[in-house]
Tab-separated table of C-alpha atoms in Angstrom:
chain	number	residue	atom	x	y	z
A	19	MET	CA	12.266	9.664	5.767
A	20	LYS	CA	15.772	8.223	5.351
A	21	ILE	CA	15.966	4.489	4.706
A	22	SER	CA	19.107	2.331	4.665
A	23	VAL	CA	19.314	-0.730	2.431
A	24	ASP	CA	21.784	-3.615	2.508
A	25	ALA	CA	22.451	-3.808	-1.240
A	26	GLY	CA	25.556	-5.975	-1.035
A	27	CYS	CA	23.884	-8.697	-3.116
A	28	LEU	CA	24.084	-6.398	-6.154
A	29	CYS	CA	27.865	-6.873	-6.119
A	30	GLN	CA	27.591	-10.621	-6.691
A	31	LYS	CA	28.681	-11.951	-10.071
A	32	GLY	CA	26.030	-13.505	-12.282
A	33	TYR	CA	22.422	-13.869	-11.211
A	34	SER	CA	20.780	-15.256	-8.107
A	35	GLY	CA	17.255	-15.145	-6.748
A	36	ASN	CA	18.236	-12.597	-4.097
A	37	LYS	CA	19.954	-10.360	-6.643
A	38	ILE	CA	16.976	-10.397	-9.035
A	39	PHE	CA	14.651	-9.630	-6.123
A	40	ALA	CA	16.806	-6.704	-4.976
A	41	GLN	CA	17.082	-5.206	-8.470
A	42	ASN	CA	13.324	-5.287	-8.917
A	43	LEU	CA	12.637	-3.949	-5.435
A	44	PHE	CA	14.873	-0.937	-6.086
A	45	LYS	CA	13.203	-0.281	-9.427
A	46	ALA	CA	9.756	-0.463	-7.825
A	47	LEU	CA	10.788	1.901	-5.037
A	48	THR	CA	12.090	4.509	-7.490
A	49	LEU	CA	8.928	4.229	-9.598
A	50	TYR	CA	6.336	4.404	-6.851
A	51	ASP	CA	7.957	6.041	-3.810
A	52	LYS	CA	8.895	9.668	-4.423
A	53	LYS	CA	8.813	10.796	-0.785
A	54	ASN	CA	11.533	8.804	0.967
A	55	LEU	CA	15.307	8.875	0.479
A	56	TYR	CA	17.075	5.518	0.097
A	57	PHE	CA	20.731	4.866	0.895
A	58	LEU	CA	22.002	1.737	-0.871
A	59	TYR	CA	25.113	0.349	0.816
A	60	THR	CA	27.438	-1.731	-1.370
A	61	TYR	CA	31.090	-2.764	-1.585
A	62	CYS	CA	31.311	-2.294	-5.374
A	63	SER	CA	30.637	0.480	-7.894
A	64	LEU	CA	27.089	0.783	-9.232
A	65	ALA	CA	25.761	3.036	-11.984
A	66	GLN	CA	23.792	5.850	-10.329
A	67	LYS	CA	22.014	6.696	-13.592
A	68	ARG	CA	20.108	3.420	-13.469
A	69	LEU	CA	18.431	4.421	-10.232
A	70	GLY	CA	16.078	7.225	-9.281
A	71	LYS	CA	16.832	10.646	-7.858
A	72	ASN	CA	15.724	9.500	-4.413
A	73	VAL	CA	18.445	6.825	-4.264
A	74	VAL	CA	21.972	7.441	-2.960
A	75	ILE	CA	24.643	4.789	-3.503
A	76	LYS	CA	27.143	4.419	-0.659
A	77	LYS	CA	30.225	2.309	-1.367
A	78	ILE	CA	31.826	1.324	1.935
A	79	PHE	CA	34.850	-0.734	3.012
A	80	PRO	CA	36.381	-3.040	4.070
A	81	LYS	CA	34.746	-5.910	2.219
A	82	THR	CA	35.854	-8.385	4.883
A	83	GLY	CA	33.274	-8.263	7.670
A	84	TRP	CA	31.262	-5.903	5.512
A	85	SER	CA	27.762	-6.742	6.715
A	86	LYS	CA	28.548	-6.707	10.430
A	87	LEU	CA	31.347	-4.145	10.760
A	88	SER	CA	31.482	-1.770	7.774
A	89	LEU	CA	27.724	-1.431	7.580
A	90	SER	CA	27.431	-0.906	11.343
A	91	LEU	CA	29.959	1.936	11.238
A	92	ALA	CA	28.138	3.603	8.342
A	93	GLU	CA	24.870	3.333	10.258
A	94	PHE	CA	26.438	4.820	13.372
A	95	VAL	CA	27.905	7.789	11.489
A	96	GLN	CA	24.714	8.572	9.582
A	97	LYS	CA	21.590	7.337	11.341
A	98	LYS	CA	18.381	6.549	9.440
A	99	GLU	CA	14.787	5.813	10.418
A	100	ILE	CA	14.499	2.384	8.747
A	101	PHE	CA	16.913	-0.391	7.761
A	102	LEU	CA	15.956	-2.876	5.026
A	103	ALA	CA	17.702	-6.248	5.443
A	104	LEU	CA	17.169	-7.866	2.052
A	105	ASN	CA	18.962	-11.132	2.757
A	106	GLN	CA	18.146	-11.705	6.464
A	107	ALA	CA	21.637	-10.533	7.548
A	108	ILE	CA	21.598	-7.619	10.019
A	109	PRO	CA	24.548	-5.405	11.077
A	110	PHE	CA	25.642	-5.211	14.700
A	111	TYR	CA	24.291	-1.669	14.890
A	112	THR	CA	21.531	0.268	13.210
A	113	ALA	CA	19.431	3.024	14.734
A	114	GLY	CA	16.530	2.421	12.372
A	115	LYS	CA	13.631	0.037	12.719
A	116	ILE	CA	14.555	-3.183	10.927
A	117	ILE	CA	12.436	-4.646	8.140
A	118	SER	CA	13.819	-8.003	7.024
A	119	PHE	CA	13.049	-10.171	4.019
A	120	SER	CA	13.025	-13.971	4.199
A	121	HIS	CA	13.094	-15.903	0.930
A	122	GLY	CA	12.662	-19.398	2.338
A	123	LEU	CA	13.872	-21.786	5.015
A	124	SER	CA	15.172	-24.726	2.997
A	125	PHE	CA	18.568	-24.318	4.710
A	126	TYR	CA	16.847	-24.872	8.077
A	127	PHE	CA	14.817	-27.954	7.166
A	128	TYR	CA	17.393	-29.490	4.807
A	129	PRO	CA	20.787	-28.499	6.268
A	130	GLN	CA	22.484	-31.444	4.547
A	131	LEU	CA	21.920	-29.662	1.223
A	132	TYR	CA	23.712	-26.528	2.503
A	133	PRO	CA	26.816	-27.977	4.217
A	134	ASP	CA	28.872	-24.793	3.858
A	135	SER	CA	26.288	-22.232	4.939
A	136	SER	CA	23.436	-23.754	6.962
A	137	GLN	CA	24.904	-22.898	10.389
A	138	LYS	CA	25.630	-19.305	9.388
A	139	MET	CA	22.132	-18.855	7.956
A	140	LYS	CA	20.512	-20.393	11.035
A	141	SER	CA	22.365	-17.878	13.195
A	142	GLN	CA	21.219	-15.045	10.913
A	143	LEU	CA	17.651	-16.344	11.089
A	144	SER	CA	17.658	-16.318	14.887
A	145	GLU	CA	18.952	-12.743	14.977
A	146	MET	CA	16.522	-11.629	12.276
A	147	THR	CA	13.467	-12.916	14.135
A	148	ALA	CA	14.642	-11.341	17.405
A	149	ARG	CA	15.579	-7.867	16.120
A	150	SER	CA	13.236	-7.185	13.200
A	151	ARG	CA	10.190	-4.953	13.572
A	152	TYR	CA	8.659	-6.669	10.538
A	153	ILE	CA	9.603	-9.705	8.440
A	154	VAL	CA	8.420	-9.793	4.834
A	155	VAL	CA	7.922	-13.215	3.223
A	156	SER	CA	6.740	-14.198	-0.238
A	157	SER	CA	4.122	-16.786	0.701
A	158	VAL	CA	1.911	-18.187	3.444
A	159	LYS	CA	4.048	-21.337	3.275
A	160	VAL	CA	7.165	-19.445	4.379
A	161	LYS	CA	5.156	-17.708	7.108
A	162	ASN	CA	3.924	-21.053	8.429
A	163	GLU	CA	7.464	-22.429	8.395
A	164	LEU	CA	8.732	-19.431	10.364
A	165	THR	CA	5.979	-19.638	12.972
A	166	SER	CA	6.566	-23.377	13.372
A	167	ILE	CA	10.080	-22.494	14.584
A	168	TYR	CA	9.358	-19.184	16.351
A	169	GLN	CA	5.785	-19.280	17.644
A	170	LYS	CA	5.740	-15.751	19.084
A	171	ILE	CA	6.572	-13.747	15.951
A	172	GLU	CA	3.404	-14.202	13.889
A	173	GLU	CA	2.388	-10.537	14.211
A	174	LYS	CA	5.760	-9.466	12.786
A	175	ILE	CA	5.353	-11.450	9.580
A	176	LYS	CA	3.818	-9.812	6.504
A	177	VAL	CA	3.053	-11.912	3.420
A	178	ILE	CA	3.681	-9.993	0.185
A	179	PRO	CA	4.056	-12.074	-3.023
A	180	TYR	CA	7.122	-10.781	-4.844
A	181	GLY	CA	5.465	-10.830	-8.270
A	182	VAL	CA	7.011	-10.950	-11.737
A	183	PRO	CA	10.388	-9.272	-12.468
A	184	PHE	CA	10.082	-6.095	-14.525
A	185	ASP	CA	12.172	-7.492	-17.369
A	186	MET	CA	9.840	-10.486	-17.705
A	187	ILE	CA	6.613	-8.502	-18.004
A	188	SER	CA	5.099	-8.532	-21.498
A	189	ASN	CA	1.789	-7.242	-22.836
A	190	SER	CA	2.044	-9.315	-26.007
A	191	VAL	CA	0.544	-12.771	-26.415
A	192	ILE	CA	2.736	-15.590	-27.675
A	193	LYS	CA	0.959	-18.724	-28.820
A	194	LYS	CA	2.885	-21.975	-28.841
A	195	LYS	CA	1.559	-25.084	-30.543
A	196	LYS	CA	3.912	-27.324	-28.620
A	197	ARG	CA	2.860	-28.237	-25.099
A	198	TYR	CA	5.542	-28.224	-22.446
A	199	PHE	CA	6.489	-27.661	-18.823
A	200	LEU	CA	9.183	-25.062	-18.159
A	201	CYS	CA	11.238	-25.323	-14.978
A	202	THR	CA	13.683	-22.482	-14.283
A	203	GLY	CA	16.203	-21.975	-11.497
A	204	VAL	CA	19.689	-22.866	-10.375
A	205	ASN	CA	20.768	-26.495	-10.474
A	206	HIS	CA	20.830	-27.013	-6.709
A	207	PRO	CA	19.904	-30.234	-4.845
A	208	ILE	CA	17.026	-28.417	-3.107
A	209	LYS	CA	15.292	-28.099	-6.497
A	210	ASN	CA	14.962	-31.912	-6.575
A	211	ILE	CA	15.317	-32.097	-10.344
A	212	ASP	CA	15.483	-35.909	-10.290
A	213	PHE	CA	11.986	-35.948	-8.791
A	214	ILE	CA	10.763	-33.520	-11.468
A	215	ARG	CA	12.079	-35.832	-14.185
A	216	LYS	CA	10.496	-38.864	-12.531
A	217	ALA	CA	7.126	-37.130	-12.144
A	218	PHE	CA	7.237	-35.968	-15.765
A	219	ARG	CA	7.952	-39.484	-17.024
A	220	LYS	CA	4.930	-40.703	-15.070
A	221	PHE	CA	2.821	-37.876	-16.508
A	222	THR	CA	3.785	-38.632	-20.115
A	223	SER	CA	3.124	-42.350	-19.658
A	224	PHE	CA	-0.536	-41.526	-20.261
A	225	ASN	CA	-1.367	-41.406	-23.973
A	226	GLU	CA	-3.162	-38.052	-23.803
A	227	PHE	CA	-0.036	-36.393	-22.402
A	228	LYS	CA	2.726	-38.159	-24.312
A	229	ASP	CA	3.371	-35.183	-26.629
A	230	TYR	CA	4.364	-32.896	-23.723
A	231	LYS	CA	7.991	-31.816	-23.336
A	232	LEU	CA	9.962	-30.941	-20.195
A	233	ILE	CA	12.350	-27.987	-20.436
A	234	LEU	CA	14.836	-27.587	-17.576
A	235	ALA	CA	16.402	-24.128	-17.827
A	236	THR	CA	19.212	-23.923	-15.278
A	237	ARG	CA	21.881	-22.001	-17.211
A	238	VAL	CA	20.016	-19.804	-19.649
A	239	SER	CA	20.355	-16.062	-20.205
A	240	ARG	CA	17.442	-13.897	-19.137
A	241	GLU	CA	17.086	-12.669	-22.732
A	242	LYS	CA	16.563	-16.221	-23.935
A	243	LEU	CA	14.059	-16.905	-21.161
A	244	LYS	CA	11.962	-13.950	-22.307
A	245	ASN	CA	11.807	-15.339	-25.835
């Protein structure tokens, strides 16, 4: 079976949750799926040697209007059986059955925290729920949020926890004498870091917990996180 994948997020500079998810999904597919052929569509150059033999990288242009126009043309020229929409955006045309991935709906419920993108993402969400054969989400919480907005799509939604990134898996045991809470992620208002600090101060106000530390890792390399 031939499967198309919107891999445009791999061209983004730095790291993001979507990019880490995509990298690990591709690695898992090459490790465990030897039967199907995957076509990864990007607008930048990627190293083929890092991927499996059943993965074909397709660099397409133009970059402007890439998701809707360039990707649609590529899908029209070479039709596939399935299209994987990793970031809820779907091209105008694809012959394959669409499987979309939704990573959360904070932009829908808190649009004031996404002033530059909430309207665009809401439009993508509406199209995704209408056109997708299946929608993969990481938790029951996201499923419940989706069905609270679109009551008739429950059968489309499949809950599959995304797990631990490959580069963070370790079989060794590291014992730390110091007790601490580690919070990782981008420094975005939706993370509500001020609330985390306030809750931690309340927690450490009790004598039995006063030796705990709070570590907020917002701009730390992945190598440092592993150690």
